[in-house]
CSV table of C-alpha atoms in Angstrom, one decimal:
chain,number,residue,atom,x,y,z
W,428,MET,CA,-48.6,104.4,359.0
W,429,LYS,CA,-46.3,106.3,356.6
W,430,ALA,CA,-45.6,104.8,353.2
W,431,LEU,CA,-42.2,104.0,351.9
W,432,LEU,CA,-41.0,104.2,348.3
W,433,VAL,CA,-39.0,101.3,347.1
W,434,GLY,CA,-35.9,101.8,344.9
W,435,LEU,CA,-34.9,98.8,342.7
W,436,ILE,CA,-31.7,99.3,340.7
W,437,SER,CA,-31.1,98.5,336.9
W,438,SER,CA,-30.3,94.8,336.2
W,439,PHE,CA,-27.1,93.1,335.2
W,440,LEU,CA,-26.8,89.6,334.0
W,441,THR,CA,-24.2,86.9,334.6
W,442,ILE,CA,-24.4,83.7,332.6
W,443,SER,CA,-22.1,80.8,333.3
W,444,TYR,CA,-21.9,77.4,331.7
W,445,ALA,CA,-20.9,74.9,334.4
W,446,THR,CA,-18.8,71.8,333.6
W,447,ASP,CA,-21.6,69.6,335.0
W,448,SER,CA,-23.8,70.7,332.1
W,449,THR,CA,-25.9,73.3,333.9
W,450,VAL,CA,-26.5,76.9,332.9
W,451,ALA,CA,-27.0,79.5,335.7
W,452,ASN,CA,-28.6,82.8,335.0
W,453,SER,CA,-28.3,85.3,337.8
W,454,PHE,CA,-29.8,88.7,338.0
W,455,ALA,CA,-29.4,91.5,340.5
W,456,PHE,CA,-31.4,94.7,340.3
W,457,THR,CA,-30.3,98.2,340.9
W,458,ARG,CA,-31.5,101.6,340.0
W,459,SER,CA,-29.5,104.7,339.1
W,460,LYS,CA,-29.3,107.4,341.8
W,461,GLU,CA,-31.0,109.9,339.5
W,462,THR,CA,-34.3,108.2,339.6
W,463,LEU,CA,-34.4,108.5,343.4
W,464,LYS,CA,-33.5,112.2,343.7
W,465,SER,CA,-37.2,113.2,343.6
W,466,ALA,CA,-37.9,111.3,346.8
W,467,LYS,CA,-36.8,112.2,350.3
W,468,LYS,CA,-34.1,109.9,351.7
W,469,SER,CA,-36.2,109.1,354.7
W,470,ASP,CA,-39.0,107.9,352.5
W,471,VAL,CA,-37.0,105.5,350.3
W,472,ILE,CA,-35.5,102.1,350.9
W,473,THR,CA,-33.3,100.5,348.3
W,474,VAL,CA,-33.1,96.7,348.0
W,475,ILE,CA,-31.4,94.3,345.7
W,476,GLY,CA,-33.2,91.3,344.3
W,477,ALA,CA,-31.6,88.2,342.9
W,478,GLY,CA,-33.2,85.5,340.7
W,479,THR,CA,-31.3,82.4,339.7
W,480,LEU,CA,-32.3,79.5,337.4
W,481,GLN,CA,-30.2,76.4,336.7
W,482,VAL,CA,-31.0,74.9,333.3
W,483,ALA,CA,-29.3,72.1,331.5
W,484,PRO,CA,-27.9,73.2,328.1
W,485,ASP,CA,-29.6,72.0,324.9
W,486,MET,CA,-27.1,73.2,322.3
W,487,ALA,CA,-23.3,73.3,321.9
W,488,THR,CA,-20.7,75.0,319.7
W,489,VAL,CA,-17.7,72.9,319.0
W,490,ILE,CA,-14.5,74.7,318.0
W,491,MET,CA,-12.2,72.4,316.0
W,492,SER,CA,-9.2,72.8,313.7
W,493,VAL,CA,-7.7,71.2,310.6
W,494,THR,CA,-3.9,71.6,310.4
W,495,THR,CA,-1.9,70.7,307.4
W,496,ARG,CA,1.7,71.2,306.3
W,497,GLY,CA,3.4,71.7,302.9
W,498,GLU,CA,6.7,72.7,301.4
W,499,THR,CA,5.1,75.9,300.1
W,500,SER,CA,2.3,78.1,301.4
W,501,ALA,CA,0.1,77.1,298.4
W,502,ALA,CA,0.7,73.4,299.1
W,503,ALA,CA,-0.3,73.7,302.7
W,504,GLN,CA,-3.4,75.7,301.8
W,505,SER,CA,-4.4,73.3,299.1
W,506,GLN,CA,-4.1,70.2,301.3
W,507,ASN,CA,-6.0,72.1,304.1
W,508,ALA,CA,-8.9,72.8,301.7
W,509,VAL,CA,-9.2,69.1,300.9
W,510,GLU,CA,-9.2,68.0,304.5
W,511,SER,CA,-11.6,70.8,305.6
W,512,ARG,CA,-14.0,70.0,302.8
W,513,ARG,CA,-14.0,66.3,303.8
W,514,LEU,CA,-14.7,67.2,307.5
W,515,VAL,CA,-17.5,69.6,306.6
W,516,GLU,CA,-19.2,67.1,304.3
W,517,ALA,CA,-19.0,64.3,306.9
W,518,LEU,CA,-20.5,66.4,309.6
W,519,THR,CA,-23.2,67.9,307.4
W,520,GLN,CA,-24.3,64.5,306.0
W,521,LYS,CA,-24.3,62.7,309.4
W,522,TYR,CA,-26.1,65.4,311.3
W,523,GLU,CA,-28.0,67.1,308.5
W,524,LEU,CA,-26.6,70.5,309.4
W,525,GLU,CA,-28.0,73.6,307.7
W,526,LYS,CA,-26.0,76.5,306.2
W,527,GLY,CA,-24.6,78.6,308.9
W,528,GLN,CA,-24.2,75.8,311.5
W,529,ILE,CA,-20.6,75.4,310.3
W,530,THR,CA,-18.6,78.6,310.0
W,531,THR,CA,-14.9,79.6,309.7
W,532,ALA,CA,-13.6,81.0,313.0
W,533,SER,CA,-10.1,81.6,311.6
W,534,PHE,CA,-7.7,80.6,308.9
W,535,VAL,CA,-3.9,81.1,309.3
W,536,VAL,CA,-0.9,80.2,307.2
W,537,SER,CA,2.5,80.6,308.7
W,538,PRO,CA,6.1,79.5,308.0
W,539,GLU,CA,7.6,76.6,309.9
W,540,TYR,CA,11.2,77.0,311.1
W,541,ILE,CA,13.9,74.6,312.1
W,542,PRO,CA,14.0,74.5,315.9
W,543,ASN,CA,16.6,76.9,317.2
W,544,GLU,CA,17.1,78.2,313.7
W,545,PRO,CA,14.5,81.0,313.3
W,546,SER,CA,16.0,82.1,309.9
W,547,VAL,CA,15.6,78.7,308.2
W,548,ILE,CA,12.1,77.9,306.8
W,549,ILE,CA,11.4,74.2,306.3
W,550,GLY,CA,7.8,74.5,305.2
W,551,TYR,CA,4.4,76.1,305.9
W,552,VAL,CA,1.5,75.3,308.2
W,553,ALA,CA,-2.1,76.0,307.4
W,554,ARG,CA,-4.6,76.0,310.2
W,555,HIS,CA,-8.4,76.2,309.5
W,556,THR,CA,-10.5,76.6,312.7
W,557,LEU,CA,-14.2,75.8,312.4
W,558,ALA,CA,-17.1,76.6,314.7
W,559,VAL,CA,-19.8,73.8,314.5
W,560,LYS,CA,-23.1,74.6,316.1
W,561,VAL,CA,-25.5,71.8,316.9
W,562,ASN,CA,-28.9,71.8,318.7
W,563,PHE,CA,-28.2,68.8,321.0
W,564,VAL,CA,-25.9,67.8,323.8
W,565,GLU,CA,-26.5,64.1,324.1
W,566,GLY,CA,-24.3,62.2,321.7
W,567,LEU,CA,-21.8,65.0,321.4
W,568,GLY,CA,-19.0,62.5,321.9
W,569,ASP,CA,-20.0,60.7,318.7
W,570,LEU,CA,-19.7,64.0,316.8
W,571,LEU,CA,-16.2,64.5,318.2
W,572,ASP,CA,-15.2,61.0,317.1
W,573,LEU,CA,-16.5,61.6,313.6
W,574,ALA,CA,-14.7,64.9,313.4
W,575,VAL,CA,-11.4,63.4,314.3
W,576,VAL,CA,-11.6,60.6,311.8
W,577,SER,CA,-12.8,63.0,309.1
W,578,GLY,CA,-9.9,65.4,309.2
W,579,ALA,CA,-10.0,67.5,312.4
W,580,THR,CA,-6.6,67.5,314.0
W,581,SER,CA,-7.7,69.1,317.2
W,582,ILE,CA,-10.8,69.9,319.2
W,583,GLU,CA,-10.1,73.3,320.8
W,584,TYR,CA,-13.1,73.7,323.1
W,585,ILE,CA,-16.9,73.2,323.5
W,586,GLN,CA,-19.2,76.0,324.5
W,587,PHE,CA,-22.6,75.0,325.8
W,588,GLY,CA,-25.7,77.2,325.6
W,589,LEU,CA,-29.5,77.4,325.3
W,590,GLN,CA,-31.6,77.7,322.2
W,591,ASP,CA,-34.2,79.8,324.0
W,592,GLN,CA,-32.0,81.7,326.4
W,593,LYS,CA,-34.2,84.8,326.3
W,594,ARG,CA,-37.1,82.9,328.0
W,595,TYR,CA,-34.9,81.9,330.9
W,596,GLU,CA,-33.6,85.4,331.3
W,597,LEU,CA,-37.1,86.7,331.6
W,598,ASP,CA,-38.0,84.0,334.1
W,599,SER,CA,-34.9,84.9,336.2
W,600,LEU,CA,-36.0,88.5,336.0
W,601,LYS,CA,-39.4,87.7,337.5
W,602,LEU,CA,-37.8,85.7,340.3
W,603,ALA,CA,-35.5,88.7,341.1
W,604,MET,CA,-38.4,91.1,341.2
W,605,ARG,CA,-40.3,88.9,343.6
W,606,ASP,CA,-37.2,88.6,345.8
W,607,ALA,CA,-36.8,92.3,345.9
W,608,GLN,CA,-40.4,92.9,346.7
W,609,ALA,CA,-40.4,90.4,349.5
W,610,LYS,CA,-37.3,92.0,351.1
W,611,ALA,CA,-38.7,95.5,350.8
W,612,THR,CA,-42.0,94.4,352.5
W,613,VAL,CA,-40.2,92.8,355.4
W,614,ILE,CA,-38.0,95.9,355.9
W,615,ALA,CA,-41.0,98.2,355.8
W,616,GLU,CA,-43.1,96.1,358.2
W,617,SER,CA,-40.2,95.8,360.7
W,618,VAL,CA,-40.3,99.5,361.2
W,619,GLY,CA,-44.0,100.0,361.1
W,620,ARG,CA,-44.2,101.3,357.6
W,621,THR,CA,-46.0,100.3,354.4
W,622,LEU,CA,-44.8,100.2,350.8
W,623,LYS,CA,-46.2,102.9,348.5
W,624,ARG,CA,-44.8,102.2,345.1
W,625,VAL,CA,-41.7,100.9,343.3
């Protein structure tokens, strides 16, 4: 029987964090046309393999903000510094966070106007947005409660993730390659051919 070459195409990765606390890693494999030019079209089959893993997240990044107001820009910033410091200290002490687990995502100071009177400034608003990264998911509600009572005026959103994401990416890659190999084998056998190489 004649042998067939198998073309597997370069991979792309899609990662989604589901609302039901699962993480799906999906891979599809393709290969650029240039790598197949050396083989005759009649001797090559191209297949796409997919590998998917669903894994519960084990870490989270909480984006929260501290908003303060003052008659002057300096007053708003000064008050914000006090409230932000109190928030950071409370979270650090409670959860023994290390340097780098709480970072500044943004800091904005802007004038506040009388409604419908855009030319009349009545004060200033300072908004300090923090990113708090923790290596747990269970008990996240308690962290949010502590943040609110310690100075956070809003919880913007929560991004879930994996501490060892690379390992799951590689596992998904293996599954995708097996899937592609199985498909290629079935196709070849159905037309009385055998696989030569990938």
